[in-house]
Short mmCIF file of C-alpha atoms in Angstrom, two decimals:
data_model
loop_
_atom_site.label_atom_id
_atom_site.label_comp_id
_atom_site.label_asym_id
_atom_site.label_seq_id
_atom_site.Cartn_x
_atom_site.Cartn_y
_atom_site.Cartn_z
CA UNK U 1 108.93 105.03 103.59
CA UNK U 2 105.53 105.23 101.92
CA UNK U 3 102.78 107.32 102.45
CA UNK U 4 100.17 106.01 103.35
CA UNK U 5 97.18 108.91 103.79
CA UNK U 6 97.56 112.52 103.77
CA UNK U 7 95.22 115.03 104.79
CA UNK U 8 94.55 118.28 106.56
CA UNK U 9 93.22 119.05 109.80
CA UNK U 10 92.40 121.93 112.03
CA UNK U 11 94.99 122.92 114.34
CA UNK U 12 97.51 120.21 112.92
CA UNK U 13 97.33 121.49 109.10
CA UNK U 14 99.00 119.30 106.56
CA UNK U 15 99.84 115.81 107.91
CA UNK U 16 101.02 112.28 106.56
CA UNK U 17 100.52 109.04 107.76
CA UNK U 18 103.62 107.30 106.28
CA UNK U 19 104.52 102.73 106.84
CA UNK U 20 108.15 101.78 106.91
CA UNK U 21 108.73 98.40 106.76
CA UNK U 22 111.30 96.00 106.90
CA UNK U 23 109.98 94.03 104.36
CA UNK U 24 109.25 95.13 100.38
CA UNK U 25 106.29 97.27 99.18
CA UNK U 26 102.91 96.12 100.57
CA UNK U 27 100.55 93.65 99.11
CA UNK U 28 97.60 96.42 98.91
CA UNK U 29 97.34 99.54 100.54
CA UNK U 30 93.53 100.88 101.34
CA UNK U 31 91.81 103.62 102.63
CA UNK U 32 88.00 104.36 103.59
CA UNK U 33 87.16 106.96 105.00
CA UNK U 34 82.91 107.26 106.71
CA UNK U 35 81.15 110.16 108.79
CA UNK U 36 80.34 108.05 112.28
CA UNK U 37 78.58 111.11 113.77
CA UNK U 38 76.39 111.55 110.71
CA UNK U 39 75.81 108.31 109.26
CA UNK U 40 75.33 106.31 112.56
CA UNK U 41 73.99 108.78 115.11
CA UNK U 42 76.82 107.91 118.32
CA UNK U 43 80.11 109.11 117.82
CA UNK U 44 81.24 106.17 120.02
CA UNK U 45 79.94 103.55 118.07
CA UNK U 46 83.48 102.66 115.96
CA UNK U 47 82.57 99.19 115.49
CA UNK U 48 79.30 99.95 113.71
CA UNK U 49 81.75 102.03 110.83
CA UNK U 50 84.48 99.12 110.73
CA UNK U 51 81.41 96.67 110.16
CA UNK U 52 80.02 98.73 107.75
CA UNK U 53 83.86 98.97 106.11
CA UNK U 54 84.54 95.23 106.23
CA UNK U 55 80.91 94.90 104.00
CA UNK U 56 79.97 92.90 107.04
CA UNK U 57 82.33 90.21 106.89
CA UNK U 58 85.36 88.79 104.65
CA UNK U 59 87.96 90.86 106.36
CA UNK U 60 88.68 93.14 102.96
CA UNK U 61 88.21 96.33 103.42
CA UNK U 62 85.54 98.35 100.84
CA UNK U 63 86.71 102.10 99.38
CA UNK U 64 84.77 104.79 100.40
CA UNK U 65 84.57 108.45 100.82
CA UNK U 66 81.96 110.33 102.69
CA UNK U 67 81.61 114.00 102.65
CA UNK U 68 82.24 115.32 105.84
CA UNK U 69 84.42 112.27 107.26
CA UNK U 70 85.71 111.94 110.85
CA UNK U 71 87.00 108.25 110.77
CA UNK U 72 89.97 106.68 108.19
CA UNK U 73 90.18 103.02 108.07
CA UNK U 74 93.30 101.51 106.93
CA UNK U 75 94.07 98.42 105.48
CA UNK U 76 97.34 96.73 105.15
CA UNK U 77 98.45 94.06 103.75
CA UNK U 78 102.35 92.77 104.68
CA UNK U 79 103.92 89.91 104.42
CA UNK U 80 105.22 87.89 107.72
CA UNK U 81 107.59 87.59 109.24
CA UNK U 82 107.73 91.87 109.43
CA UNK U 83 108.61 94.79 111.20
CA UNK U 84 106.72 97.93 110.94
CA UNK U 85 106.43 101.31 112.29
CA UNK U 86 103.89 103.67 111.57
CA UNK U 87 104.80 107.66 111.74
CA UNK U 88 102.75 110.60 111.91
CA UNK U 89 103.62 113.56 110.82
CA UNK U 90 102.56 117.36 110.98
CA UNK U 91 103.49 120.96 110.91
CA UNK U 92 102.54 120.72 114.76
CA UNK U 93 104.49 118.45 116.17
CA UNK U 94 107.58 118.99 113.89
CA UNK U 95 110.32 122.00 112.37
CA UNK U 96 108.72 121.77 109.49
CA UNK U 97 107.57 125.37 108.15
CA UNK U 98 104.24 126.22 107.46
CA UNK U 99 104.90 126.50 104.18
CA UNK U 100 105.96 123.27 103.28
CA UNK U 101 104.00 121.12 101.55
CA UNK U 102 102.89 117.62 101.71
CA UNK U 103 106.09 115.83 100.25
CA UNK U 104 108.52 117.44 102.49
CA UNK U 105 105.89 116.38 105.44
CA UNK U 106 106.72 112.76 104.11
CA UNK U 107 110.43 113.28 103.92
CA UNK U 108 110.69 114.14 107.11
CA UNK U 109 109.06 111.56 108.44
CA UNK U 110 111.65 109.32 106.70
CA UNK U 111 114.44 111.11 108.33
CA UNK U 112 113.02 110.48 111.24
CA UNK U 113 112.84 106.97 110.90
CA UNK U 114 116.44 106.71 109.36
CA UNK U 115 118.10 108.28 111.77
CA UNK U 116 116.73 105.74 114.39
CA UNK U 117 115.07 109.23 116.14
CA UNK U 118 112.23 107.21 117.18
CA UNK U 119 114.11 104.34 118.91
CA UNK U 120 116.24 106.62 120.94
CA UNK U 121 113.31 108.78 121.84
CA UNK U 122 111.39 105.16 123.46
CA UNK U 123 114.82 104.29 124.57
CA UNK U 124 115.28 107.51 126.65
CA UNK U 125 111.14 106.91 127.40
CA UNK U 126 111.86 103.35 128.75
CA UNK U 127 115.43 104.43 130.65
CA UNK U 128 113.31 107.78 132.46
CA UNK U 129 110.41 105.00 133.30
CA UNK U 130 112.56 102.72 135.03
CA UNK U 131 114.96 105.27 136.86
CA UNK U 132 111.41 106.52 138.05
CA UNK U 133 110.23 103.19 138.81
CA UNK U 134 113.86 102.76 141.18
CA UNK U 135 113.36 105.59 142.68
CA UNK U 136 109.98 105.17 144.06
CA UNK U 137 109.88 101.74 144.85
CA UNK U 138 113.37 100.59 145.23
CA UNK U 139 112.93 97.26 144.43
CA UNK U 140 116.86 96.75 143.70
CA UNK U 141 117.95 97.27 147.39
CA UNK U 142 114.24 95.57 148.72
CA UNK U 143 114.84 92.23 150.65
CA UNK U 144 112.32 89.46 149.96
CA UNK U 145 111.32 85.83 151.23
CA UNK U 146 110.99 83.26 149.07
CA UNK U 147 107.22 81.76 150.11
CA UNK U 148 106.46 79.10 147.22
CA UNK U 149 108.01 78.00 143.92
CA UNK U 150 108.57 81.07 141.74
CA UNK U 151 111.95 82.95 140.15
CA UNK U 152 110.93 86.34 141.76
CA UNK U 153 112.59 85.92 144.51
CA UNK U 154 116.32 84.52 145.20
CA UNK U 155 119.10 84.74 147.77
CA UNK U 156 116.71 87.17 149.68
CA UNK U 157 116.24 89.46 146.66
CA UNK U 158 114.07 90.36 143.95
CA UNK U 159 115.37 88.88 140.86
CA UNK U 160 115.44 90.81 137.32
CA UNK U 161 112.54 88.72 136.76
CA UNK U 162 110.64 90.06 139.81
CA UNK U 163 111.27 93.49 139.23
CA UNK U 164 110.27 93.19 135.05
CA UNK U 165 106.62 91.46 136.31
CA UNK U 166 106.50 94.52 139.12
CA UNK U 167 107.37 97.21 136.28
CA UNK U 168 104.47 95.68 133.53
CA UNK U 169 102.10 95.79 136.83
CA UNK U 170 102.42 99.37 137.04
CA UNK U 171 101.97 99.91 133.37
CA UNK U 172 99.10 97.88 132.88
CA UNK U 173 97.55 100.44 136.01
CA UNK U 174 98.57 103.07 134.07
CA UNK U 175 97.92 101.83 130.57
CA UNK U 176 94.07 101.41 131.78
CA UNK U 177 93.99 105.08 132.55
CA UNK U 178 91.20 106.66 129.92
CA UNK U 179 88.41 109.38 129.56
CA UNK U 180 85.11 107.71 128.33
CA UNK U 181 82.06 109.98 127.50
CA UNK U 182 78.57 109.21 127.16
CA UNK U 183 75.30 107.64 129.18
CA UNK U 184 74.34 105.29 131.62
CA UNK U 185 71.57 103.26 132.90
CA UNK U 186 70.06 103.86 136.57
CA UNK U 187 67.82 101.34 137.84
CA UNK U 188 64.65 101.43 139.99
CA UNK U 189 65.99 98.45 141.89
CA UNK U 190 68.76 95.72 141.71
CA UNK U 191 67.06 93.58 140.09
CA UNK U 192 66.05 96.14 136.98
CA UNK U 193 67.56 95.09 133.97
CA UNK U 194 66.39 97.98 131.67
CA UNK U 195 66.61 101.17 133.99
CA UNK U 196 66.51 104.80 132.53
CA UNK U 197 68.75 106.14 130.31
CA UNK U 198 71.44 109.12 132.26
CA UNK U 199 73.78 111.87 131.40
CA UNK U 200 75.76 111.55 129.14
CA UNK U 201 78.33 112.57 131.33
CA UNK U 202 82.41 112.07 131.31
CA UNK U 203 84.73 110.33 133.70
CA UNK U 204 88.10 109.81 134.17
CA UNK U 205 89.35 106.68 135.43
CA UNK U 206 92.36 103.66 135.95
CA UNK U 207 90.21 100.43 136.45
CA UNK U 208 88.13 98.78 134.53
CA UNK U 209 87.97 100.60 130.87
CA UNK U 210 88.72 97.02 129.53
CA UNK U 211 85.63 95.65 130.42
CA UNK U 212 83.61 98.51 129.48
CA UNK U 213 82.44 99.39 132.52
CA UNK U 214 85.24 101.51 135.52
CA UNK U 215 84.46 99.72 138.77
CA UNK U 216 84.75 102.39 141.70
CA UNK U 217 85.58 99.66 143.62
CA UNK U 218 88.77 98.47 141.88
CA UNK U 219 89.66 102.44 141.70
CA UNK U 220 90.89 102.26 144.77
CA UNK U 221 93.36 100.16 144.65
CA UNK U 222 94.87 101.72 141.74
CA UNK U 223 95.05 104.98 143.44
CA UNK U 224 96.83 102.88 146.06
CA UNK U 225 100.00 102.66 143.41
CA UNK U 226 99.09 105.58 141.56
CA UNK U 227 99.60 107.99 144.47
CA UNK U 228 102.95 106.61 144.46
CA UNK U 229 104.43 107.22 141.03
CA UNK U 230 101.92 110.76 140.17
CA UNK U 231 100.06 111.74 143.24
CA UNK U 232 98.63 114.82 141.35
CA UNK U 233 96.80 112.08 138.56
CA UNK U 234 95.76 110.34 141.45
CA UNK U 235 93.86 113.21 142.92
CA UNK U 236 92.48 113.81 139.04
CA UNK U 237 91.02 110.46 139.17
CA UNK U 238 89.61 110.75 142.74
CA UNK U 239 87.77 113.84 142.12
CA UNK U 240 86.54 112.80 138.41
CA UNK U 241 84.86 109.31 140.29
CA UNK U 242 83.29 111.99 143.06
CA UNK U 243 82.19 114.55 141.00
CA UNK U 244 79.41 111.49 140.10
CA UNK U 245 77.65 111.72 143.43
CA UNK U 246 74.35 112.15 143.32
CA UNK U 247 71.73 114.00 145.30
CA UNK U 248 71.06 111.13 147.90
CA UNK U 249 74.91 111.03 148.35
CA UNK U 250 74.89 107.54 146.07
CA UNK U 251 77.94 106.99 143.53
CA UNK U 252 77.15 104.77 140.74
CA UNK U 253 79.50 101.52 141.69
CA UNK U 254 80.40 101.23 137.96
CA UNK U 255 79.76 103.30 134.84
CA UNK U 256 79.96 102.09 131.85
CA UNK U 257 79.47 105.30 129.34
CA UNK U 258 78.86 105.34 125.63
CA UNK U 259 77.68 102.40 123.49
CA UNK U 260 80.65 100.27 123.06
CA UNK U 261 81.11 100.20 126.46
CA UNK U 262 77.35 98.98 127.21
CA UNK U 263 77.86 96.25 124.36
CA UNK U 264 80.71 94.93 126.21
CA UNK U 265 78.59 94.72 129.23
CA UNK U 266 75.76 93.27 127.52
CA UNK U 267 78.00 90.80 125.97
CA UNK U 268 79.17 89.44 129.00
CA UNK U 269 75.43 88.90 130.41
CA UNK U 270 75.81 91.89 132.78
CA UNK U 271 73.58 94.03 134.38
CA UNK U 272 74.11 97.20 133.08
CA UNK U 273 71.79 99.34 134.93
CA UNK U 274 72.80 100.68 138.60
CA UNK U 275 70.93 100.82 141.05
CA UNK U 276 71.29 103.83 144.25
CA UNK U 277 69.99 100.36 146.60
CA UNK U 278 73.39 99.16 146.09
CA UNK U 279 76.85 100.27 147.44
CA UNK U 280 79.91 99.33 146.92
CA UNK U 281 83.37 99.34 149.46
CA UNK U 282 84.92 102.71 149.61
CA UNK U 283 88.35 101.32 148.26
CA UNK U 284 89.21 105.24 147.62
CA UNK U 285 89.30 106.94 151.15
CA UNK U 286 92.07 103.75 151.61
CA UNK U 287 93.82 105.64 149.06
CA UNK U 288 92.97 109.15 150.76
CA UNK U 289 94.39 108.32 153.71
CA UNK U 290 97.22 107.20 152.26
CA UNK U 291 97.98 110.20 150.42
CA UNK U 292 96.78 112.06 153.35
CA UNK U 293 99.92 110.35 155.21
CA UNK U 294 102.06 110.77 152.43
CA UNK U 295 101.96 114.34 152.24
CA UNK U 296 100.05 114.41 148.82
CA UNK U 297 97.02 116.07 149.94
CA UNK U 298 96.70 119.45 150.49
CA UNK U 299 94.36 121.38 152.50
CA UNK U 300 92.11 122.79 149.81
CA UNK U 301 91.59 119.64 147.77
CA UNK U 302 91.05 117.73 151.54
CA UNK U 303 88.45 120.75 151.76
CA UNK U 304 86.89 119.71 148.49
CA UNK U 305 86.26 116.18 148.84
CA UNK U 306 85.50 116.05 152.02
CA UNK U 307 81.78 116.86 152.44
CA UNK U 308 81.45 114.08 149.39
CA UNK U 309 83.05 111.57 151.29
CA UNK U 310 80.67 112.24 154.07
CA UNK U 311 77.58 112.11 151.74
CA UNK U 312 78.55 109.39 150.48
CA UNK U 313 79.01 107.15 153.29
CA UNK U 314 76.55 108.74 155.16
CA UNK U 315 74.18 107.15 152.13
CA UNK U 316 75.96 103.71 152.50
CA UNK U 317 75.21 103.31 156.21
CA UNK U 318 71.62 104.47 155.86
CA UNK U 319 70.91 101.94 152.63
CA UNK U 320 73.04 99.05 153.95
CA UNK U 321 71.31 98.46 156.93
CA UNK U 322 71.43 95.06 158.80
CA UNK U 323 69.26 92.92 161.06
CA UNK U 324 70.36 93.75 164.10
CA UNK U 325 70.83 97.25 165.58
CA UNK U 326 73.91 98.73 164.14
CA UNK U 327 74.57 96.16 161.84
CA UNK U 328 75.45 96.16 158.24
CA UNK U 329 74.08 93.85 155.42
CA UNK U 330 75.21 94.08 151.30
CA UNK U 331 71.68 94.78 149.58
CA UNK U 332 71.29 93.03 146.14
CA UNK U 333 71.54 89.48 147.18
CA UNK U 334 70.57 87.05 144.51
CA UNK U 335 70.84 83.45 143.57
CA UNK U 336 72.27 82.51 140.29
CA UNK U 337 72.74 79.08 138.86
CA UNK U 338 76.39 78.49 138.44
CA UNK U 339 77.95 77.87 135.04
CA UNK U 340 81.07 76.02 134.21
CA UNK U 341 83.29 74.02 136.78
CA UNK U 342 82.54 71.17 138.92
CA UNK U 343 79.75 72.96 140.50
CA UNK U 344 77.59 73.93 136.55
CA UNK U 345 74.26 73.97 136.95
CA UNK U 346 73.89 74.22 140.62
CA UNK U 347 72.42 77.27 142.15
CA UNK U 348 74.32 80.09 144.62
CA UNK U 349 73.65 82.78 146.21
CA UNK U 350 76.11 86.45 145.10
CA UNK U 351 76.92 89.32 146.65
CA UNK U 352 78.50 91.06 143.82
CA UNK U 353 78.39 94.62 145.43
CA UNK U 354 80.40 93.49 148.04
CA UNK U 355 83.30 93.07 145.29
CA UNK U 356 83.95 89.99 147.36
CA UNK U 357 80.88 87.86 144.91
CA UNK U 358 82.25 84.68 146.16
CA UNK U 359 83.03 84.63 149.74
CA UNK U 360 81.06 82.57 151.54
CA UNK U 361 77.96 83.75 153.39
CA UNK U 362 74.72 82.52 154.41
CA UNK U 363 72.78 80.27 151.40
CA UNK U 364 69.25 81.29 153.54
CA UNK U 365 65.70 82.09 151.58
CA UNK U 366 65.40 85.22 154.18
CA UNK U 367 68.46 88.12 152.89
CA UNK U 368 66.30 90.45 155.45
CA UNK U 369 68.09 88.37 158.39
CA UNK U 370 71.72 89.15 157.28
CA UNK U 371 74.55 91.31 158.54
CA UNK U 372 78.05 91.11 157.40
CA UNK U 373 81.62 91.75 159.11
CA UNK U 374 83.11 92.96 156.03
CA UNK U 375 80.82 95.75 155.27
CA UNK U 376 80.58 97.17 158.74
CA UNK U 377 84.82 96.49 158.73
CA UNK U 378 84.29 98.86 155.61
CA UNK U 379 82.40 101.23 157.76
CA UNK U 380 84.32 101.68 160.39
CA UNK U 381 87.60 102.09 158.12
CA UNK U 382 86.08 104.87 156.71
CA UNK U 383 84.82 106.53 159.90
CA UNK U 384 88.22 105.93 160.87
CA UNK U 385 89.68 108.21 157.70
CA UNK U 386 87.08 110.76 158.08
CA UNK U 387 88.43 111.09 161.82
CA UNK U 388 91.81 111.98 160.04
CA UNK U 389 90.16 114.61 158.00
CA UNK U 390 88.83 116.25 160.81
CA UNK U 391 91.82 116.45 163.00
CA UNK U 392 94.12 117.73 159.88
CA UNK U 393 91.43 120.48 159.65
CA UNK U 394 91.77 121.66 162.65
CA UNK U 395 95.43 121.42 162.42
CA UNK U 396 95.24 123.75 160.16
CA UNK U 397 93.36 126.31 162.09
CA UNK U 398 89.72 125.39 160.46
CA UNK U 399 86.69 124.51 161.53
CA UNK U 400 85.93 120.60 161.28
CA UNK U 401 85.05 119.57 157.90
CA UNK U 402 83.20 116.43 159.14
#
């Protein structure tokens, strides 16, 4: 093993970041180390530091030191093919006593490594995942029908092959799970692309931290699974999505926080400014009233959300009004000219707040004319779940919630 940095920090103490390698000693080995809060004013802006570290191109990393550094670049240079771990290593997380110093940090982060500690503990990791994963969804007993072409299915049961695809579903749910921090943009209309700068603010969420910006929408059906295998993260990531309801009773339909995320957004040619004219399907009382069924909501967090649920519809139904008298339209309707495909250049008509953007709809100049099934299906799915509220309150010897 070789080490690579080693440091202190508060609350850890001494610590060592050590390689170990299949292969020989590394080509080069180097460390920078910048201030990102000081030097670049976001704390969120990493990519600013590792262009600033790369000299702004090249790939070769430049040595630095800044006083006061919070960020360590590392640079590595193996040769292929290789297999490498990287250990860290501290008084906190290990027997080590507190007055060791550094070297015997870095020796026992080799016997660690020798004594193949870390691939039992991912082997135990990987052995408690899937025993969970049984458990829950029993996909070893489940019967199936074989539809189309496809090795998921044989004989009337889920193959291995079915149930390894189901297993990296569920972790790429929970691998999206992530707290980002920072501000957003609101917008005066739908069709603002600058809007006012908000917050910042924090918010924990499953969908959509790849793209830089956690679609409320898509929420939903993650907390459709994630009920399943941790019902009490599930109700962490319900609350942290309505704890952004605003005064009108509007939740922002995505929220992209912090600058990275907004130069993701930007980069895709995104609107990132949200605007309280649009709504968005209420995915997540579909995943209340499942947990409600399931047994995996109790009375006082049912109590909690409630009277946001109700806001928050109530503002849907009074800003998604349609033509006709108790009708429902999506607001936000714009044309676009297609790019790419057989159909480039053309122009369309979206209804991205809808999360259905392409399902066909009317192509008219007039949007004040339209009404749509799906939203006021939406609607009455959710007056539906809000029913459900109600009666469990009173079940339970309160007064209506709703």
């Amino acid at each position: 093993g070789r080490a690579v940095m080693k440091g202190w920090m508060p609350g850890v103490g001494d610590f060592a970041f050590s390689l170990f390698s299949n292969k020989a000693s590394p080509h080069s080995t180097k460390v920078s180390f910048y201030s990102a809060q000081e030097r670049y004013g976001d704390r969120d802006d990493g990519e600013a530091v590792l262009r600033r570290a790369l000299g702004g191109g090249g790939g070769t990393l430049a040595e630095h030191h800044e006083e006061g550094a919070n960020v360590a670049i590392i640079q590595i240079s193996l040769p292929l093919p290789l297999e490498v771990d990287f250990v860290f290593s501290s008084f906190k997380d290990s027997e080590i006593p507190a007055t060791a110093d550094a070297n015997r940090i870095i020796q026992a982060a080799a016997d660690f490594h020798a004594d193949d500690a870390l691939e039992k503990v991912i082997n135990e990791r990987r052995d408690a995942f899937s025993a969970k994963f049984d458990g829950i969804f029993g996909l070893k007993d489940a019967k199936c029908e074989r539809r189309n072409k496809g090795n998921a299915c044989w004989d009337g049961r889920i193959t291995e092959v079915g149930q390894r695809v189901a297993k990296a579903a569920l972790s790429e749910v929970l691998g999206q799970m992530s707290f980002t921090y920072g501000s957003w943009y609101k917008g005066k209309d739908p069709y603002d692309d600058k809007g006012v700068e908000v917050g910042p603010t924090g918010l924990f969420a499953s969908a959509g931290h790849r793209t830089g910006a956690p679609s409320l929408f898509e929420e939903g059906f993650s907390l459709m699974l994630l009920r399943l295998w941790d019902p009490s993260i599930a109700r962490e990531l319900l609350l942290s999505w309505l704890s952004k309801i605003q005064p009108d009773g509007w939740i922002p339909p995505t929220l992209s926080l912090g600058t990275s995320s907004h130069k993701r957004v930007t980069h895709r040619h995104e609107k990132l400014p949200q605007s309280n004219h649009l709504a968005t399907p209420p995915t997540i009382l579909l995943a209340l009233e499942s947990m409600l069924e399931q047994g995996a909501a109790s009375q006082s967090f049912l109590r909690c959300v409630t009277p946001h649920l109700v806001s928050w519809l109530n503002h849907i139904r009074r800003g998604q009004k349609g033509s006709v008298k108790h009708s429902y339209a999506w607001q936000g309707r714009e044309r676009v000219r297609c790019k790419g495909g057989a159909h480039s250049g053309k122009m369309t008509v979206t209804t991205n707040s809808s999360g259905l953007k392409d399902y066909p709809r009317s192509r008219g100049s007039d949007f004040s004319v339209d009404s749509h099934v799906d939203l006021m299906s939406w609607v009455a799915a959710s007056l539906r779940v809000l029913a459900k509220l109600d009666h469990s309150a009173r079940e339970g010897g309160e007064e209506a919630w709703v």
